[in-house]
Short mmCIF file of C-alpha atoms and ligand atoms in Angstrom, two decimals:
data_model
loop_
_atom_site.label_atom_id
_atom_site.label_comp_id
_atom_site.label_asym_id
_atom_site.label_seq_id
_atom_site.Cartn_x
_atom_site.Cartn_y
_atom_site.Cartn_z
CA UNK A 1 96.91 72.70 19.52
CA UNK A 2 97.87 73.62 15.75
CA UNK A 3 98.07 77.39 15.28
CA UNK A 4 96.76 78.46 12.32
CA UNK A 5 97.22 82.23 12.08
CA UNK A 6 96.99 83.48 15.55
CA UNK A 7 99.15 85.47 17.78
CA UNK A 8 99.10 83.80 20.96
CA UNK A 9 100.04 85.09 24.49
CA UNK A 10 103.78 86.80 24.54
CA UNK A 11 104.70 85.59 20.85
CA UNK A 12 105.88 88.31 18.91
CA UNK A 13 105.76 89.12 15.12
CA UNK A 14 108.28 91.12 13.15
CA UNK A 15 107.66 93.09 9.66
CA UNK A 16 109.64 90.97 7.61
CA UNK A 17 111.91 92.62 4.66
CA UNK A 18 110.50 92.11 0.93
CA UNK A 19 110.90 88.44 -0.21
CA UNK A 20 113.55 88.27 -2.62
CA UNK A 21 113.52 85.78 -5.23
CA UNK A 22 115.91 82.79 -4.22
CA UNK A 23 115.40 80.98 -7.97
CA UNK A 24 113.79 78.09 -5.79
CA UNK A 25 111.92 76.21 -8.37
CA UNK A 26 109.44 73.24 -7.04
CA UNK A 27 110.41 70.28 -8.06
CA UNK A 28 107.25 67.94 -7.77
CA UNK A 29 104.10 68.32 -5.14
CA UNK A 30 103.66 65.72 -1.76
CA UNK A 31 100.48 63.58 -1.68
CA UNK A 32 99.35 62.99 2.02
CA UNK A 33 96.46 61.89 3.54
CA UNK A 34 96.32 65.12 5.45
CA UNK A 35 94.19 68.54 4.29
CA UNK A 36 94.06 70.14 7.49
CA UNK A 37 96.97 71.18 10.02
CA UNK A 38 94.58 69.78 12.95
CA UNK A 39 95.09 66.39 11.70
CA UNK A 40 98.68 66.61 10.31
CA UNK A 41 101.22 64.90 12.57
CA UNK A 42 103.41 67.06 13.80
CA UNK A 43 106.63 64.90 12.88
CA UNK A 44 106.79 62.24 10.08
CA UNK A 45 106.68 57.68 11.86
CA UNK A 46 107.79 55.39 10.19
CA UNK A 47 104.70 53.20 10.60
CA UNK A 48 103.13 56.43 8.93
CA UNK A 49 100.70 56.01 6.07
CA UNK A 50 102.06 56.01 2.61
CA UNK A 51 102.67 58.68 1.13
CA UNK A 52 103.27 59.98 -2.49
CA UNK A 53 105.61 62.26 -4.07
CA UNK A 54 105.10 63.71 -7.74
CA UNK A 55 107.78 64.33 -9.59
CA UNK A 56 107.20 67.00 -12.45
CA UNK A 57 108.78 67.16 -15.26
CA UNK A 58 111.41 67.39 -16.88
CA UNK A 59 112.61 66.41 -13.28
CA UNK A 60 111.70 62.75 -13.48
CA UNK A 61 115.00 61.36 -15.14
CA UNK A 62 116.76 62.50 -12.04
CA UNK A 63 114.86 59.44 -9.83
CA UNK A 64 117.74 57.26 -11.62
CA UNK A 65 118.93 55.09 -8.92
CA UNK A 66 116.90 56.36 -6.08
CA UNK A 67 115.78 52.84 -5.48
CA UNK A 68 118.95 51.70 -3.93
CA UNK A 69 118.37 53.55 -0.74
CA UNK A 70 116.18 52.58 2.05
CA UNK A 71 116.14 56.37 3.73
CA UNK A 72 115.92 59.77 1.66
CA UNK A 73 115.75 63.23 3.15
CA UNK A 74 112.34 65.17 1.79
CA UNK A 75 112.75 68.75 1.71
CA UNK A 76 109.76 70.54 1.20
CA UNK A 77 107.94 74.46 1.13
CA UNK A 78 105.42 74.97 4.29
CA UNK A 79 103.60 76.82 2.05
CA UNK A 80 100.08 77.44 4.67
CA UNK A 81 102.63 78.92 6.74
CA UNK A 82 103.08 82.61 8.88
CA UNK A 83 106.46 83.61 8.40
CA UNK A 84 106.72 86.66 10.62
CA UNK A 85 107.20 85.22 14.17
CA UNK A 86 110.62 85.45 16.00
CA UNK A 87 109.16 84.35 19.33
CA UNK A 88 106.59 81.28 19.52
CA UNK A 89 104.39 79.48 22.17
CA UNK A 90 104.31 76.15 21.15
CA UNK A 91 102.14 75.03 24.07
CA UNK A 92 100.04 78.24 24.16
CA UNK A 93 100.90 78.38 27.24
CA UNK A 94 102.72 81.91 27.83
CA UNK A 95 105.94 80.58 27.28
CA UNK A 96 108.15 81.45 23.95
CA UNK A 97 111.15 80.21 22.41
CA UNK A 98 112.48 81.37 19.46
CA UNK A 99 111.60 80.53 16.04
CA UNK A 100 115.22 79.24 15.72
CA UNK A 101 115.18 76.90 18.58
CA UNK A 102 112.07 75.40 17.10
CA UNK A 103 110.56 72.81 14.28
CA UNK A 104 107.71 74.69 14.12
CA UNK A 105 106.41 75.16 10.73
CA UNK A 106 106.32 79.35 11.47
CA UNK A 107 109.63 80.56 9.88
CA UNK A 108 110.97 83.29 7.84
CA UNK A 109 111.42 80.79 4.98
CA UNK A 110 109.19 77.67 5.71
CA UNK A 111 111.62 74.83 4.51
CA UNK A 112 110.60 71.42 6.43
CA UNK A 113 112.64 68.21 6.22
CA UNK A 114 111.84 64.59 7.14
CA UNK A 115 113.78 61.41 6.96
CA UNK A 116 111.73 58.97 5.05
CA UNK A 117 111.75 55.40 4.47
CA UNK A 118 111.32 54.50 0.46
CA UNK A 119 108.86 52.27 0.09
CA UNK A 120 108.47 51.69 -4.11
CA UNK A 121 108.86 53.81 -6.94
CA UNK A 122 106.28 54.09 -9.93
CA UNK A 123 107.53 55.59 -12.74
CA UNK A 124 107.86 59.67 -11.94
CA UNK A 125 106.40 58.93 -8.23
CA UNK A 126 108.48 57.74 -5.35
CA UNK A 127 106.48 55.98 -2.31
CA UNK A 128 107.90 56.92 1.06
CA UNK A 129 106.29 56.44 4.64
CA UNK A 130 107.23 59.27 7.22
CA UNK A 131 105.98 62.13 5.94
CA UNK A 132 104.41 65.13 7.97
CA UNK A 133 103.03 67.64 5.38
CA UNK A 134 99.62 68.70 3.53
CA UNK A 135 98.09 67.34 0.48
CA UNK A 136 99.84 69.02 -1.86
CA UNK A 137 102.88 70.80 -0.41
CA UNK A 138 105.46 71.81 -3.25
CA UNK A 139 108.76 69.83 -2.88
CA UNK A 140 112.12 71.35 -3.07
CA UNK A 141 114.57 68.08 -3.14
CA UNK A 142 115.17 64.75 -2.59
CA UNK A 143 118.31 63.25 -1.56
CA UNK A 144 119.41 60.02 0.10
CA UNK A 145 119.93 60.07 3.39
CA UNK A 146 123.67 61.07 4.58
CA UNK A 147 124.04 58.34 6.86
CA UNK A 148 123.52 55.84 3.80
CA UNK A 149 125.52 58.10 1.98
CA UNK A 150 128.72 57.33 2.34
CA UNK A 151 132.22 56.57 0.55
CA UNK A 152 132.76 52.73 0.23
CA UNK A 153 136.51 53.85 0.98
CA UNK A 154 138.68 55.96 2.35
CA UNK A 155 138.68 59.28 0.04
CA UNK A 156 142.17 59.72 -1.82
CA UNK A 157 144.19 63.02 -2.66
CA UNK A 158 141.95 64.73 -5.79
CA UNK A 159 138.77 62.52 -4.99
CA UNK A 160 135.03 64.00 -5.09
CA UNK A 161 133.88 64.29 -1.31
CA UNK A 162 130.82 63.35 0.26
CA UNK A 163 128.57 66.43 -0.33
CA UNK A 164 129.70 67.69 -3.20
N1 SAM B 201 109.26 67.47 9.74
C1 SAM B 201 109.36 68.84 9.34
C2 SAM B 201 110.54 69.49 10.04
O1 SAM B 201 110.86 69.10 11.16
O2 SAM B 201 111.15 70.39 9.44
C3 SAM B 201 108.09 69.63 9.56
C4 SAM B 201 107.65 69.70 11.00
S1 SAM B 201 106.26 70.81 11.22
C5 SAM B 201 106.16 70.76 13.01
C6 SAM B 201 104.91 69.80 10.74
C7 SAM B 201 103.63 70.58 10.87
O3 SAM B 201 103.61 71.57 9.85
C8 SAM B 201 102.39 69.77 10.63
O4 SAM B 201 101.93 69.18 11.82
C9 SAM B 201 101.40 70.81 10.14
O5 SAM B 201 100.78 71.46 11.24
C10 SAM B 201 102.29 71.84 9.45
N2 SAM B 201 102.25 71.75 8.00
C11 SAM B 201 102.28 70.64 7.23
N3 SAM B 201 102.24 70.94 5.93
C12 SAM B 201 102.17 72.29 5.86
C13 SAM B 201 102.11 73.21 4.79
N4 SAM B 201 102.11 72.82 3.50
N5 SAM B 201 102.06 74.53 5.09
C14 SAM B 201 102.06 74.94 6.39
N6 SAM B 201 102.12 74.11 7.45
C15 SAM B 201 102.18 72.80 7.19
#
């Protein structure tokens, strides 16, 4: 079952210290089919609905190129999200693990990823299926995925690495 903003059975909750401003900026916003966590899958398929993602401006010119690759990583803000519990019951059943050990969408700073597969771009909008978040959640980057991402040879003394 989807927690929303309960406690359940032997999870515990800390007082978190003051946010601090990390000069995050959102970057465009995710279109999904989803407006409610009870119907939001809890990890992004493939054979997913298509999904949308907005890029605002003055963001857009950095799509160039995006096209040539078949997987991107999404990063994006869980923005409906607790962010106070260290220890979590998943299953509600009376059992925790901790937030760390976890994908759960409850953590100090809500940051979800999913591997996508790009289905078109229009314009400032990229179409991806494999997507796992609410109408609306705020995105925080886009980048191909790593395992496409790589040199086409060997890196030499002085060369740029992967990554940077
Ligand atoms: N794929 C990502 C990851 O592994 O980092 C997110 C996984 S998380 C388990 C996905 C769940 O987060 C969804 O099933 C939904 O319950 C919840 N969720 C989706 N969008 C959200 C949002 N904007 N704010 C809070 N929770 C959200």
């Amino acid at each position: 079952m989807v927690r929303l903003q309960e406690i359940r059975a032997n999870e515990v909750a800390v007082e978190p210290p003051a946010a601090t401003d990390a000069g995050l900026v959102f970057i465009g916003r995710i279109r999904t089919p989803w407006t409610s966590r009870l119907e939001c899958p809890r990890q992004g398929r493939r054979d997913g609905p298509t999904c949308r993602i907005e890029i605002f401006e003055p963001w857009s010119p950095a799509l160039a190129g995006i096209e040539a690759f078949e997987q991107l990583e999404v990063l994006y803000w869980l923005d409906q999200s607790r962010r106070d519990l260290v220890l979590q019951s998943p299953k509600n059943d009376g059992t925790t693990r901790g937030t760390f050990a976890l994908r759960s969408p409850v953590r100090p700073n809500p940051i979800g990823t999913s591997l996508v597969s790009f289905v078109a771009r229009e314009g400032a909008t990229v179409l991806v299926r494999g997507l796992d978040c609410l109408d609306g959640t705020p995105l925080i980057d886009l980048k191909p995925d790593r395992c496409q991402f790589t040199p086409l040879a060997p890196p030499q003394p002085g060369d740029f690495q992967v990554g940077d």
